[in-house]
Amino acid sequence: MYFIIIAFILIADQGIKYLIRAAMELNQSIPLIDGIFHITYIHNYGAAFSILQNKTVFLIAVQVIVISGILVYLVKKRKTEHPMLLLSLAMIVAGGLGNLIDRAANGYVVDFLDLRFWPIFNIADISVCVGCGLMVLYVLIIEPKRSRSKI
């Protein structure tokens, strides 16, 4: 189940990035809601919020290590861990893989979702952020209840 979620997010992310690259010029911006939401095609040579610019090899190494560790955990714990934790990890892996594919193939990540007041981002970034949010909810709400029930 979780590997289907990873595949779905990864296909959506890579498919939309392919369409953006094919249909738009670099730095072109198309307003969908003028001044609020644009599709703006850029290359991000760093990580989230463009930190660690031009540290491609380092970023690839970190992504490979983190994604590999999470995948091993997902395989080993898929039958015993809480579904929300597993979903959060699957979303983090999917987003991480989407950006890793870009970075390894091109040396940059394709970003295109532009809210005008926030750094431009992509589907993979959304997946990682939602996955992290679900993990925070799991740690703050579900895990304490599970721990108490084991006592």
Coordinates of C-alpha atoms in Angstrom, one line a residue, residues 16-101:
I16 CA 4.3 17.5 -14.1
K17 CA 7.9 18.5 -14.0
Y18 CA 8.3 17.0 -17.5
L19 CA 5.3 19.0 -18.8
I20 CA 6.7 22.2 -17.2
R21 CA 10.1 21.7 -18.9
A22 CA 8.5 20.8 -22.2
A23 CA 6.0 23.7 -22.3
M24 CA 7.8 26.6 -20.6
E25 CA 11.0 28.6 -20.9
L26 CA 13.2 28.9 -17.9
N27 CA 12.0 31.7 -15.6
Q28 CA 8.8 32.0 -17.5
S29 CA 5.8 32.7 -15.3
I30 CA 2.1 32.1 -16.1
P31 CA -0.4 33.7 -13.7
L32 CA -3.3 31.4 -12.8
I33 CA -4.6 33.9 -10.2
D34 CA -2.8 37.1 -11.0
G35 CA -0.6 38.3 -8.2
I36 CA -1.5 35.3 -6.0
F37 CA -0.7 32.0 -7.8
H38 CA 1.6 31.6 -10.8
I39 CA 3.3 28.7 -12.5
T40 CA 6.9 29.8 -12.7
Y41 CA 9.6 27.5 -14.1
I42 CA 12.9 27.8 -12.2
H43 CA 15.9 25.6 -11.5
N44 CA 16.7 25.2 -7.8
Y45 CA 20.4 24.4 -7.3
G46 CA 20.0 24.0 -3.5
A47 CA 17.7 22.4 -1.0
A48 CA 14.5 23.7 0.7
F49 CA 14.3 27.5 0.3
S50 CA 17.4 27.4 -1.9
I51 CA 19.8 26.7 1.0
L52 CA 23.1 24.9 0.3
Q53 CA 23.2 26.3 -3.3
N54 CA 25.5 24.3 -5.6
K55 CA 26.2 21.6 -3.1
T56 CA 24.8 19.0 -5.4
V57 CA 27.1 16.0 -4.5
F58 CA 26.5 16.6 -0.8
L59 CA 22.7 16.9 -1.2
I60 CA 22.6 13.8 -3.3
A61 CA 24.6 11.8 -0.7
V62 CA 22.3 13.0 2.2
Q63 CA 19.2 12.2 0.2
V64 CA 20.4 8.7 -0.7
I65 CA 21.3 7.9 2.9
V66 CA 18.0 9.3 4.4
I67 CA 15.8 7.7 1.7
S68 CA 17.5 4.4 2.0
G69 CA 17.2 4.4 5.8
I70 CA 13.5 5.2 5.6
L71 CA 12.8 2.6 3.0
V72 CA 14.5 -0.1 5.1
Y73 CA 12.4 1.0 8.1
L74 CA 9.2 0.9 5.9
V75 CA 10.0 -2.6 4.7
K76 CA 10.8 -3.9 8.2
K77 CA 8.0 -2.2 10.1
R78 CA 5.2 -2.1 7.6
K79 CA 3.1 -4.6 9.5
T80 CA 3.8 -3.4 13.0
E81 CA 3.9 0.4 12.9
H82 CA 0.9 2.7 13.0
P83 CA -0.5 3.6 9.6
M84 CA -0.1 7.3 10.1
L85 CA 3.6 6.9 10.8
L86 CA 4.0 4.7 7.7
L87 CA 2.1 7.2 5.5
S88 CA 4.2 10.1 6.7
L89 CA 7.4 8.2 5.9
A90 CA 6.0 7.1 2.5
M91 CA 5.3 10.8 1.7
I92 CA 8.7 11.9 2.8
V93 CA 10.3 9.1 0.6
A94 CA 8.2 10.0 -2.4
G95 CA 9.1 13.7 -2.2
G96 CA 12.7 12.9 -1.5
L97 CA 12.9 10.6 -4.5
G98 CA 11.2 13.1 -6.8
N99 CA 13.8 15.8 -6.0
L100 CA 16.7 13.3 -5.9
I101 CA 15.8 12.2 -9.5

